[in-house]
């Protein structure tokens, strides 16, 4: 099994992935049925997605979306080759895209909405907690993404406060990724050259910085 960040060379798989999304939505009878091929290409080109292979066979995919100036991040479009769904791929991809999200956006809350019990279980393993929809992003761009779901009218009728999906959030911003980001900020600050003419603050003897 190969799990890695997708790149521009992987755009050759976009049409296949779009077909998988549509077929999956039909089988489940709920969910977002279509993905814009150009949107998936952009996710690959910007390093905001995880792609999986078993041997040379395309096995799965998931991507990152950001909202409200990177305050909220969602892992979207988790899809696995139907012929390989018993290989633990979904969980492996979910864990990898989680790590990518926390590494790239350590100050962002991760969230998602789903009707899938399997996805809810994986989210719980990662530290997500169930929340009400008002605790999620208020970005119109996110909620417009639900428009192709057949239950979208329910969401609208409830003014985006509830639907058939369960909302979940990961908000431990002081985890290993958050701490690493803070440590890097400290290092960057200490390494930053002093401004011309500005006095360099003196450090007290035996000053200890924990990084």
mmCIF file with all atom_site columns, C-alpha atoms in Angstrom:
data_model
loop_
_atom_site.group_PDB
_atom_site.id
_atom_site.type_symbol
_atom_site.label_atom_id
_atom_site.label_alt_id
_atom_site.label_comp_id
_atom_site.label_asym_id
_atom_site.label_entity_id
_atom_site.label_seq_id
_atom_site.pdbx_PDB_ins_code
_atom_site.Cartn_x
_atom_site.Cartn_y
_atom_site.Cartn_z
_atom_site.occupancy
_atom_site.B_iso_or_equiv
_atom_site.pdbx_formal_charge
_atom_site.auth_seq_id
_atom_site.auth_comp_id
_atom_site.auth_asym_id
_atom_site.auth_atom_id
_atom_site.pdbx_PDB_model_num
ATOM 1   C CA . UNK A 1 1   ? 0.000   0.000  0.000   1.00 0.00 ? 1   UNK A CA 1
ATOM 2   C CA . UNK A 1 2   ? 1.339   3.428  -0.968  1.00 0.00 ? 2   UNK A CA 1
ATOM 3   C CA . UNK A 1 3   ? -0.100  6.561  0.658   1.00 0.00 ? 3   UNK A CA 1
ATOM 4   C CA . UNK A 1 4   ? 1.301   9.924  -0.358  1.00 0.00 ? 4   UNK A CA 1
ATOM 5   C CA . UNK A 1 5   ? 0.462   13.551 -1.027  1.00 0.00 ? 5   UNK A CA 1
ATOM 6   C CA . UNK A 1 6   ? -0.957  13.807 -4.545  1.00 0.00 ? 6   UNK A CA 1
ATOM 7   C CA . UNK A 1 7   ? 0.755   16.092 -7.057  1.00 0.00 ? 7   UNK A CA 1
ATOM 8   C CA . UNK A 1 8   ? 0.232   17.456 -10.570 1.00 0.00 ? 8   UNK A CA 1
ATOM 9   C CA . UNK A 1 9   ? 1.252   14.145 -12.161 1.00 0.00 ? 9   UNK A CA 1
ATOM 10  C CA . UNK A 1 10  ? -1.804  12.510 -10.578 1.00 0.00 ? 10  UNK A CA 1
ATOM 11  C CA . UNK A 1 11  ? -4.379  14.528 -12.534 1.00 0.00 ? 11  UNK A CA 1
ATOM 12  C CA . UNK A 1 12  ? -4.574  11.534 -14.890 1.00 0.00 ? 12  UNK A CA 1
ATOM 13  C CA . UNK A 1 13  ? -6.737  9.831  -12.240 1.00 0.00 ? 13  UNK A CA 1
ATOM 14  C CA . UNK A 1 14  ? -9.303  12.619 -11.864 1.00 0.00 ? 14  UNK A CA 1
ATOM 15  C CA . UNK A 1 15  ? -11.889 11.224 -14.285 1.00 0.00 ? 15  UNK A CA 1
ATOM 16  C CA . UNK A 1 16  ? -11.795 7.844  -12.550 1.00 0.00 ? 16  UNK A CA 1
ATOM 17  C CA . UNK A 1 17  ? -12.233 9.470  -9.146  1.00 0.00 ? 17  UNK A CA 1
ATOM 18  C CA . UNK A 1 18  ? -15.198 11.538 -10.347 1.00 0.00 ? 18  UNK A CA 1
ATOM 19  C CA . UNK A 1 19  ? -16.826 8.351  -11.611 1.00 0.00 ? 19  UNK A CA 1
ATOM 20  C CA . UNK A 1 20  ? -16.239 6.668  -8.251  1.00 0.00 ? 20  UNK A CA 1
ATOM 21  C CA . UNK A 1 21  ? -17.900 9.557  -6.401  1.00 0.00 ? 21  UNK A CA 1
ATOM 22  C CA . UNK A 1 22  ? -21.007 9.400  -8.548  1.00 0.00 ? 22  UNK A CA 1
ATOM 23  C CA . UNK A 1 23  ? -21.294 5.620  -8.275  1.00 0.00 ? 23  UNK A CA 1
ATOM 24  C CA . UNK A 1 24  ? -20.776 5.709  -4.502  1.00 0.00 ? 24  UNK A CA 1
ATOM 25  C CA . UNK A 1 25  ? -23.536 8.283  -4.017  1.00 0.00 ? 25  UNK A CA 1
ATOM 26  C CA . UNK A 1 26  ? -25.945 6.150  -6.053  1.00 0.00 ? 26  UNK A CA 1
ATOM 27  C CA . UNK A 1 27  ? -25.144 3.055  -3.995  1.00 0.00 ? 27  UNK A CA 1
ATOM 28  C CA . UNK A 1 28  ? -25.605 4.824  -0.677  1.00 0.00 ? 28  UNK A CA 1
ATOM 29  C CA . UNK A 1 29  ? -28.644 6.782  -1.819  1.00 0.00 ? 29  UNK A CA 1
ATOM 30  C CA . UNK A 1 30  ? -27.388 9.881  -0.054  1.00 0.00 ? 30  UNK A CA 1
ATOM 31  C CA . UNK A 1 31  ? -24.493 12.300 -0.170  1.00 0.00 ? 31  UNK A CA 1
ATOM 32  C CA . UNK A 1 32  ? -22.799 14.574 -2.637  1.00 0.00 ? 32  UNK A CA 1
ATOM 33  C CA . UNK A 1 33  ? -22.923 12.859 -6.004  1.00 0.00 ? 33  UNK A CA 1
ATOM 34  C CA . UNK A 1 34  ? -20.486 14.856 -8.114  1.00 0.00 ? 34  UNK A CA 1
ATOM 35  C CA . UNK A 1 35  ? -17.090 16.499 -7.880  1.00 0.00 ? 35  UNK A CA 1
ATOM 36  C CA . UNK A 1 36  ? -15.768 19.109 -10.301 1.00 0.00 ? 36  UNK A CA 1
ATOM 37  C CA . UNK A 1 37  ? -12.768 17.573 -12.134 1.00 0.00 ? 37  UNK A CA 1
ATOM 38  C CA . UNK A 1 38  ? -10.956 20.914 -12.201 1.00 0.00 ? 38  UNK A CA 1
ATOM 39  C CA . UNK A 1 39  ? -11.428 21.275 -8.455  1.00 0.00 ? 39  UNK A CA 1
ATOM 40  C CA . UNK A 1 40  ? -9.832  17.875 -7.820  1.00 0.00 ? 40  UNK A CA 1
ATOM 41  C CA . UNK A 1 41  ? -6.964  18.790 -10.140 1.00 0.00 ? 41  UNK A CA 1
ATOM 42  C CA . UNK A 1 42  ? -6.327  21.932 -8.117  1.00 0.00 ? 42  UNK A CA 1
ATOM 43  C CA . UNK A 1 43  ? -6.232  19.922 -4.895  1.00 0.00 ? 43  UNK A CA 1
ATOM 44  C CA . UNK A 1 44  ? -3.578  17.671 -6.390  1.00 0.00 ? 44  UNK A CA 1
ATOM 45  C CA . UNK A 1 45  ? -1.523  20.531 -7.788  1.00 0.00 ? 45  UNK A CA 1
ATOM 46  C CA . UNK A 1 46  ? -1.473  22.416 -4.473  1.00 0.00 ? 46  UNK A CA 1
ATOM 47  C CA . UNK A 1 47  ? -0.550  19.435 -2.300  1.00 0.00 ? 47  UNK A CA 1
ATOM 48  C CA . UNK A 1 48  ? -3.905  19.392 -0.543  1.00 0.00 ? 48  UNK A CA 1
ATOM 49  C CA . UNK A 1 49  ? -4.872  15.769 -1.070  1.00 0.00 ? 49  UNK A CA 1
ATOM 50  C CA . UNK A 1 50  ? -3.829  12.216 -0.304  1.00 0.00 ? 50  UNK A CA 1
ATOM 51  C CA . UNK A 1 51  ? -3.823  9.506  -2.952  1.00 0.00 ? 51  UNK A CA 1
ATOM 52  C CA . UNK A 1 52  ? -3.461  5.765  -2.362  1.00 0.00 ? 52  UNK A CA 1
ATOM 53  C CA . UNK A 1 53  ? -2.260  2.845  -4.490  1.00 0.00 ? 53  UNK A CA 1
ATOM 54  C CA . UNK A 1 54  ? -1.909  -0.878 -4.058  1.00 0.00 ? 54  UNK A CA 1
ATOM 55  C CA . UNK A 1 55  ? 0.821   -1.832 -6.436  1.00 0.00 ? 55  UNK A CA 1
ATOM 56  C CA . UNK A 1 56  ? 0.087   0.288  -9.499  1.00 0.00 ? 56  UNK A CA 1
ATOM 57  C CA . UNK A 1 57  ? -3.682  0.194  -8.964  1.00 0.00 ? 57  UNK A CA 1
ATOM 58  C CA . UNK A 1 58  ? -5.446  3.381  -7.856  1.00 0.00 ? 58  UNK A CA 1
ATOM 59  C CA . UNK A 1 59  ? -6.924  2.574  -4.446  1.00 0.00 ? 59  UNK A CA 1
ATOM 60  C CA . UNK A 1 60  ? -8.336  5.738  -2.892  1.00 0.00 ? 60  UNK A CA 1
ATOM 61  C CA . UNK A 1 61  ? -8.295  9.492  -2.426  1.00 0.00 ? 61  UNK A CA 1
ATOM 62  C CA . UNK A 1 62  ? -9.203  12.304 -0.017  1.00 0.00 ? 62  UNK A CA 1
ATOM 63  C CA . UNK A 1 63  ? -8.638  16.057 -0.066  1.00 0.00 ? 63  UNK A CA 1
ATOM 64  C CA . UNK A 1 64  ? -8.488  19.126 2.169   1.00 0.00 ? 64  UNK A CA 1
ATOM 65  C CA . UNK A 1 65  ? -10.745 22.167 2.025   1.00 0.00 ? 65  UNK A CA 1
ATOM 66  C CA . UNK A 1 66  ? -10.254 25.369 4.049   1.00 0.00 ? 66  UNK A CA 1
ATOM 67  C CA . UNK A 1 67  ? -12.766 27.985 5.150   1.00 0.00 ? 67  UNK A CA 1
ATOM 68  C CA . UNK A 1 68  ? -12.875 31.332 6.934   1.00 0.00 ? 68  UNK A CA 1
ATOM 69  C CA . UNK A 1 69  ? -9.232  32.206 6.231   1.00 0.00 ? 69  UNK A CA 1
ATOM 70  C CA . UNK A 1 70  ? -8.000  28.751 7.278   1.00 0.00 ? 70  UNK A CA 1
ATOM 71  C CA . UNK A 1 71  ? -9.805  28.811 10.632  1.00 0.00 ? 71  UNK A CA 1
ATOM 72  C CA . UNK A 1 72  ? -11.689 25.669 9.655   1.00 0.00 ? 72  UNK A CA 1
ATOM 73  C CA . UNK A 1 73  ? -10.433 22.687 7.675   1.00 0.00 ? 73  UNK A CA 1
ATOM 74  C CA . UNK A 1 74  ? -12.430 19.746 6.396   1.00 0.00 ? 74  UNK A CA 1
ATOM 75  C CA . UNK A 1 75  ? -11.213 16.443 4.950   1.00 0.00 ? 75  UNK A CA 1
ATOM 76  C CA . UNK A 1 76  ? -13.561 15.798 2.059   1.00 0.00 ? 76  UNK A CA 1
ATOM 77  C CA . UNK A 1 77  ? -14.204 13.247 -0.623  1.00 0.00 ? 77  UNK A CA 1
ATOM 78  C CA . UNK A 1 78  ? -12.847 10.124 1.082   1.00 0.00 ? 78  UNK A CA 1
ATOM 79  C CA . UNK A 1 79  ? -13.286 7.457  -1.588  1.00 0.00 ? 79  UNK A CA 1
ATOM 80  C CA . UNK A 1 80  ? -11.950 3.920  -1.879  1.00 0.00 ? 80  UNK A CA 1
ATOM 81  C CA . UNK A 1 81  ? -11.847 1.539  -4.828  1.00 0.00 ? 81  UNK A CA 1
ATOM 82  C CA . UNK A 1 82  ? -14.856 -0.762 -4.340  1.00 0.00 ? 82  UNK A CA 1
ATOM 83  C CA . UNK A 1 83  ? -12.675 -3.786 -5.093  1.00 0.00 ? 83  UNK A CA 1
ATOM 84  C CA . UNK A 1 84  ? -10.320 -2.924 -2.235  1.00 0.00 ? 84  UNK A CA 1
ATOM 85  C CA . UNK A 1 85  ? -12.617 -1.804 0.572   1.00 0.00 ? 85  UNK A CA 1
ATOM 86  C CA . UNK A 1 86  ? -11.669 -4.652 2.904   1.00 0.00 ? 86  UNK A CA 1
ATOM 87  C CA . UNK A 1 87  ? -7.997  -3.707 2.952   1.00 0.00 ? 87  UNK A CA 1
ATOM 88  C CA . UNK A 1 88  ? -8.289  -1.043 5.697   1.00 0.00 ? 88  UNK A CA 1
ATOM 89  C CA . UNK A 1 89  ? -7.686  1.636  3.083   1.00 0.00 ? 89  UNK A CA 1
ATOM 90  C CA . UNK A 1 90  ? -10.358 4.038  4.258   1.00 0.00 ? 90  UNK A CA 1
ATOM 91  C CA . UNK A 1 91  ? -8.884  4.227  7.746   1.00 0.00 ? 91  UNK A CA 1
ATOM 92  C CA . UNK A 1 92  ? -5.322  4.537  6.438   1.00 0.00 ? 92  UNK A CA 1
ATOM 93  C CA . UNK A 1 93  ? -6.252  7.374  4.074   1.00 0.00 ? 93  UNK A CA 1
ATOM 94  C CA . UNK A 1 94  ? -8.262  9.121  6.779   1.00 0.00 ? 94  UNK A CA 1
ATOM 95  C CA . UNK A 1 95  ? -5.311  9.037  9.176   1.00 0.00 ? 95  UNK A CA 1
ATOM 96  C CA . UNK A 1 96  ? -2.905  10.293 6.502   1.00 0.00 ? 96  UNK A CA 1
ATOM 97  C CA . UNK A 1 97  ? -5.090  13.217 5.413   1.00 0.00 ? 97  UNK A CA 1
ATOM 98  C CA . UNK A 1 98  ? -5.610  14.086 9.078   1.00 0.00 ? 98  UNK A CA 1
ATOM 99  C CA . UNK A 1 99  ? -1.835  14.341 9.567   1.00 0.00 ? 99  UNK A CA 1
ATOM 100 C CA . UNK A 1 100 ? -1.505  16.426 6.401   1.00 0.00 ? 100 UNK A CA 1
ATOM 101 C CA . UNK A 1 101 ? -4.267  18.770 7.587   1.00 0.00 ? 101 UNK A CA 1
ATOM 102 C CA . UNK A 1 102 ? -2.793  19.272 11.038  1.00 0.00 ? 102 UNK A CA 1
ATOM 103 C CA . UNK A 1 103 ? 0.700   19.778 9.620   1.00 0.00 ? 103 UNK A CA 1
ATOM 104 C CA . UNK A 1 104 ? -0.362  22.370 7.034   1.00 0.00 ? 104 UNK A CA 1
ATOM 105 C CA . UNK A 1 105 ? -2.988  24.116 9.161   1.00 0.00 ? 105 UNK A CA 1
ATOM 106 C CA . UNK A 1 106 ? -2.016  23.605 12.840  1.00 0.00 ? 106 UNK A CA 1
ATOM 107 C CA . UNK A 1 107 ? -4.153  26.518 14.066  1.00 0.00 ? 107 UNK A CA 1
ATOM 108 C CA . UNK A 1 108 ? -7.329  25.341 12.317  1.00 0.00 ? 108 UNK A CA 1
ATOM 109 C CA . UNK A 1 109 ? -10.216 23.294 13.664  1.00 0.00 ? 109 UNK A CA 1
ATOM 110 C CA . UNK A 1 110 ? -10.917 20.159 11.644  1.00 0.00 ? 110 UNK A CA 1
ATOM 111 C CA . UNK A 1 111 ? -14.546 19.337 11.042  1.00 0.00 ? 111 UNK A CA 1
ATOM 112 C CA . UNK A 1 112 ? -16.845 17.252 8.905   1.00 0.00 ? 112 UNK A CA 1
ATOM 113 C CA . UNK A 1 113 ? -20.427 16.176 8.376   1.00 0.00 ? 113 UNK A CA 1
ATOM 114 C CA . UNK A 1 114 ? -21.357 12.630 7.456   1.00 0.00 ? 114 UNK A CA 1
ATOM 115 C CA . UNK A 1 115 ? -24.094 10.000 7.486   1.00 0.00 ? 115 UNK A CA 1
ATOM 116 C CA . UNK A 1 116 ? -21.517 7.192  7.424   1.00 0.00 ? 116 UNK A CA 1
ATOM 117 C CA . UNK A 1 117 ? -21.123 5.188  10.637  1.00 0.00 ? 117 UNK A CA 1
ATOM 118 C CA . UNK A 1 118 ? -17.685 4.055  9.425   1.00 0.00 ? 118 UNK A CA 1
ATOM 119 C CA . UNK A 1 119 ? -16.498 7.636  8.949   1.00 0.00 ? 119 UNK A CA 1
ATOM 120 C CA . UNK A 1 120 ? -17.897 8.651  12.350  1.00 0.00 ? 120 UNK A CA 1
ATOM 121 C CA . UNK A 1 121 ? -15.975 5.789  13.945  1.00 0.00 ? 121 UNK A CA 1
ATOM 122 C CA . UNK A 1 122 ? -12.732 6.831  12.217  1.00 0.00 ? 122 UNK A CA 1
ATOM 123 C CA . UNK A 1 123 ? -13.274 10.462 13.232  1.00 0.00 ? 123 UNK A CA 1
ATOM 124 C CA . UNK A 1 124 ? -13.811 9.412  16.841  1.00 0.00 ? 124 UNK A CA 1
ATOM 125 C CA . UNK A 1 125 ? -10.544 7.448  16.780  1.00 0.00 ? 125 UNK A CA 1
ATOM 126 C CA . UNK A 1 126 ? -8.753  10.604 15.647  1.00 0.00 ? 126 UNK A CA 1
ATOM 127 C CA . UNK A 1 127 ? -10.258 12.715 18.429  1.00 0.00 ? 127 UNK A CA 1
ATOM 128 C CA . UNK A 1 128 ? -13.244 14.333 16.730  1.00 0.00 ? 128 UNK A CA 1
ATOM 129 C CA . UNK A 1 129 ? -16.335 15.029 18.834  1.00 0.00 ? 129 UNK A CA 1
ATOM 130 C CA . UNK A 1 130 ? -19.969 15.366 17.723  1.00 0.00 ? 130 UNK A CA 1
ATOM 131 C CA . UNK A 1 131 ? -21.247 18.954 17.657  1.00 0.00 ? 131 UNK A CA 1
ATOM 132 C CA . UNK A 1 132 ? -24.266 20.868 16.422  1.00 0.00 ? 132 UNK A CA 1
ATOM 133 C CA . UNK A 1 133 ? -24.123 22.512 12.996  1.00 0.00 ? 133 UNK A CA 1
ATOM 134 C CA . UNK A 1 134 ? -23.850 26.060 14.451  1.00 0.00 ? 134 UNK A CA 1
ATOM 135 C CA . UNK A 1 135 ? -20.459 24.994 15.857  1.00 0.00 ? 135 UNK A CA 1
ATOM 136 C CA . UNK A 1 136 ? -19.180 24.357 12.337  1.00 0.00 ? 136 UNK A CA 1
ATOM 137 C CA . UNK A 1 137 ? -18.026 26.868 9.756   1.00 0.00 ? 137 UNK A CA 1
ATOM 138 C CA . UNK A 1 138 ? -20.509 29.521 8.688   1.00 0.00 ? 138 UNK A CA 1
ATOM 139 C CA . UNK A 1 139 ? -18.950 29.767 5.244   1.00 0.00 ? 139 UNK A CA 1
ATOM 140 C CA . UNK A 1 140 ? -21.541 29.757 2.452   1.00 0.00 ? 140 UNK A CA 1
ATOM 141 C CA . UNK A 1 141 ? -18.987 28.056 0.210   1.00 0.00 ? 141 UNK A CA 1
ATOM 142 C CA . UNK A 1 142 ? -18.998 24.985 2.433   1.00 0.00 ? 142 UNK A CA 1
ATOM 143 C CA . UNK A 1 143 ? -22.760 24.654 2.698   1.00 0.00 ? 143 UNK A CA 1
ATOM 144 C CA . UNK A 1 144 ? -23.245 25.213 -1.029  1.00 0.00 ? 144 UNK A CA 1
ATOM 145 C CA . UNK A 1 145 ? -21.291 22.002 -1.458  1.00 0.00 ? 145 UNK A CA 1
ATOM 146 C CA . UNK A 1 146 ? -24.299 20.137 -0.049  1.00 0.00 ? 146 UNK A CA 1
ATOM 147 C CA . UNK A 1 147 ? -26.532 21.315 -2.902  1.00 0.00 ? 147 UNK A CA 1
ATOM 148 C CA . UNK A 1 148 ? -26.206 18.091 -4.903  1.00 0.00 ? 148 UNK A CA 1
ATOM 149 C CA . UNK A 1 149 ? -27.287 15.952 -1.928  1.00 0.00 ? 149 UNK A CA 1
ATOM 150 C CA . UNK A 1 150 ? -30.907 14.866 -2.156  1.00 0.00 ? 150 UNK A CA 1
ATOM 151 C CA . UNK A 1 151 ? -31.462 15.951 1.445   1.00 0.00 ? 151 UNK A CA 1
ATOM 152 C CA . UNK A 1 152 ? -30.357 19.543 0.785   1.00 0.00 ? 152 UNK A CA 1
ATOM 153 C CA . UNK A 1 153 ? -33.965 20.825 1.142   1.00 0.00 ? 153 UNK A CA 1
ATOM 154 C CA . UNK A 1 154 ? -33.968 19.540 4.745   1.00 0.00 ? 154 UNK A CA 1
ATOM 155 C CA . UNK A 1 155 ? -30.807 21.527 5.451   1.00 0.00 ? 155 UNK A CA 1
ATOM 156 C CA . UNK A 1 156 ? -32.366 24.651 3.961   1.00 0.00 ? 156 UNK A CA 1
ATOM 157 C CA . UNK A 1 157 ? -35.642 24.216 5.825   1.00 0.00 ? 157 UNK A CA 1
ATOM 158 C CA . UNK A 1 158 ? -33.702 24.085 9.094   1.00 0.00 ? 158 UNK A CA 1
ATOM 159 C CA . UNK A 1 159 ? -31.607 27.148 8.198   1.00 0.00 ? 159 UNK A CA 1
ATOM 160 C CA . UNK A 1 160 ? -28.429 25.030 8.207   1.00 0.00 ? 160 UNK A CA 1
ATOM 161 C CA . UNK A 1 161 ? -28.887 24.142 11.871  1.00 0.00 ? 161 UNK A CA 1
ATOM 162 C CA . UNK A 1 162 ? -29.490 20.422 11.288  1.00 0.00 ? 162 UNK A CA 1
ATOM 163 C CA . UNK A 1 163 ? -29.899 17.725 8.661   1.00 0.00 ? 163 UNK A CA 1
ATOM 164 C CA . UNK A 1 164 ? -29.418 13.950 8.445   1.00 0.00 ? 164 UNK A CA 1
ATOM 165 C CA . UNK A 1 165 ? -25.636 14.289 8.725   1.00 0.00 ? 165 UNK A CA 1
ATOM 166 C CA . UNK A 1 166 ? -23.760 14.343 12.022  1.00 0.00 ? 166 UNK A CA 1
ATOM 167 C CA . UNK A 1 167 ? -21.347 17.234 12.560  1.00 0.00 ? 167 UNK A CA 1
ATOM 168 C CA . UNK A 1 168 ? -17.966 16.450 14.137  1.00 0.00 ? 168 UNK A CA 1
ATOM 169 C CA . UNK A 1 169 ? -15.045 18.676 15.157  1.00 0.00 ? 169 UNK A CA 1
ATOM 170 C CA . UNK A 1 170 ? -11.405 18.168 16.147  1.00 0.00 ? 170 UNK A CA 1
ATOM 171 C CA . UNK A 1 171 ? -10.351 21.255 18.127  1.00 0.00 ? 171 UNK A CA 1
ATOM 172 C CA . UNK A 1 172 ? -7.274  20.174 20.104  1.00 0.00 ? 172 UNK A CA 1
ATOM 173 C CA . UNK A 1 173 ? -4.997  22.873 18.731  1.00 0.00 ? 173 UNK A CA 1
ATOM 174 C CA . UNK A 1 174 ? -2.377  22.139 21.379  1.00 0.00 ? 174 UNK A CA 1
ATOM 175 C CA . UNK A 1 175 ? -1.616  18.644 20.066  1.00 0.00 ? 175 UNK A CA 1
ATOM 176 C CA . UNK A 1 176 ? 1.793   17.628 18.714  1.00 0.00 ? 176 UNK A CA 1
ATOM 177 C CA . UNK A 1 177 ? 1.186   19.555 15.492  1.00 0.00 ? 177 UNK A CA 1
ATOM 178 C CA . UNK A 1 178 ? 0.115   22.715 17.283  1.00 0.00 ? 178 UNK A CA 1
ATOM 179 C CA . UNK A 1 179 ? 3.078   22.510 19.642  1.00 0.00 ? 179 UNK A CA 1
ATOM 180 C CA . UNK A 1 180 ? 5.476   21.997 16.741  1.00 0.00 ? 180 UNK A CA 1
ATOM 181 C CA . UNK A 1 181 ? 4.072   25.090 15.008  1.00 0.00 ? 181 UNK A CA 1
ATOM 182 C CA . UNK A 1 182 ? 4.515   27.166 18.176  1.00 0.00 ? 182 UNK A CA 1
ATOM 183 C CA . UNK A 1 183 ? 8.072   25.908 18.551  1.00 0.00 ? 183 UNK A CA 1
ATOM 184 C CA . UNK A 1 184 ? 8.830   26.852 14.953  1.00 0.00 ? 184 UNK A CA 1
ATOM 185 C CA . UNK A 1 185 ? 7.389   30.324 15.513  1.00 0.00 ? 185 UNK A CA 1
ATOM 186 C CA . UNK A 1 186 ? 9.741   30.729 18.483  1.00 0.00 ? 186 UNK A CA 1
ATOM 187 C CA . UNK A 1 187 ? 12.712  29.581 16.398  1.00 0.00 ? 187 UNK A CA 1
ATOM 188 C CA . UNK A 1 188 ? 11.768  31.931 13.557  1.00 0.00 ? 188 UNK A CA 1
ATOM 189 C CA . UNK A 1 189 ? 11.454  34.823 16.001  1.00 0.00 ? 189 UNK A CA 1
ATOM 190 C CA . UNK A 1 190 ? 14.862  34.159 17.563  1.00 0.00 ? 190 UNK A CA 1
ATOM 191 C CA . UNK A 1 191 ? 16.491  33.765 14.155  1.00 0.00 ? 191 UNK A CA 1
ATOM 192 C CA . UNK A 1 192 ? 14.923  36.921 12.719  1.00 0.00 ? 192 UNK A CA 1
ATOM 193 C CA . UNK A 1 193 ? 17.589  39.606 12.124  1.00 0.00 ? 193 UNK A CA 1
ATOM 194 C CA . UNK A 1 194 ? 17.193  42.697 14.277  1.00 0.00 ? 194 UNK A CA 1
ATOM 195 C CA . UNK A 1 195 ? 15.885  45.771 12.468  1.00 0.00 ? 195 UNK A CA 1
ATOM 196 C CA . UNK A 1 196 ? 18.507  48.322 11.517  1.00 0.00 ? 196 UNK A CA 1
ATOM 197 C CA . UNK A 1 197 ? 19.079  50.698 14.364  1.00 0.00 ? 197 UNK A CA 1
ATOM 198 C CA . UNK A 1 198 ? 16.991  48.647 16.771  1.00 0.00 ? 198 UNK A CA 1
ATOM 199 C CA . UNK A 1 199 ? 18.544  47.454 19.969  1.00 0.00 ? 199 UNK A CA 1
ATOM 200 C CA . UNK A 1 200 ? 18.796  43.704 20.357  1.00 0.00 ? 200 UNK A CA 1
ATOM 201 C CA . UNK A 1 201 ? 17.114  42.683 23.627  1.00 0.00 ? 201 UNK A CA 1
ATOM 202 C CA . UNK A 1 202 ? 19.553  41.169 26.074  1.00 0.00 ? 202 UNK A CA 1
ATOM 203 C CA . UNK A 1 203 ? 18.798  37.743 27.474  1.00 0.00 ? 203 UNK A CA 1
ATOM 204 C CA . UNK A 1 204 ? 19.161  37.115 31.158  1.00 0.00 ? 204 UNK A CA 1
ATOM 205 C CA . UNK A 1 205 ? 21.915  34.672 32.122  1.00 0.00 ? 205 UNK A CA 1
ATOM 206 C CA . UNK A 1 206 ? 20.854  31.031 31.980  1.00 0.00 ? 206 UNK A CA 1
ATOM 207 C CA . UNK A 1 207 ? 17.698  31.896 30.043  1.00 0.00 ? 207 UNK A CA 1
ATOM 208 C CA . UNK A 1 208 ? 16.055  28.623 29.076  1.00 0.00 ? 208 UNK A CA 1
ATOM 209 C CA . UNK A 1 209 ? 13.835  28.220 25.987  1.00 0.00 ? 209 UNK A CA 1
ATOM 210 C CA . UNK A 1 210 ? 11.855  25.048 25.786  1.00 0.00 ? 210 UNK A CA 1
ATOM 211 C CA . UNK A 1 211 ? 11.391  24.106 22.117  1.00 0.00 ? 211 UNK A CA 1
#
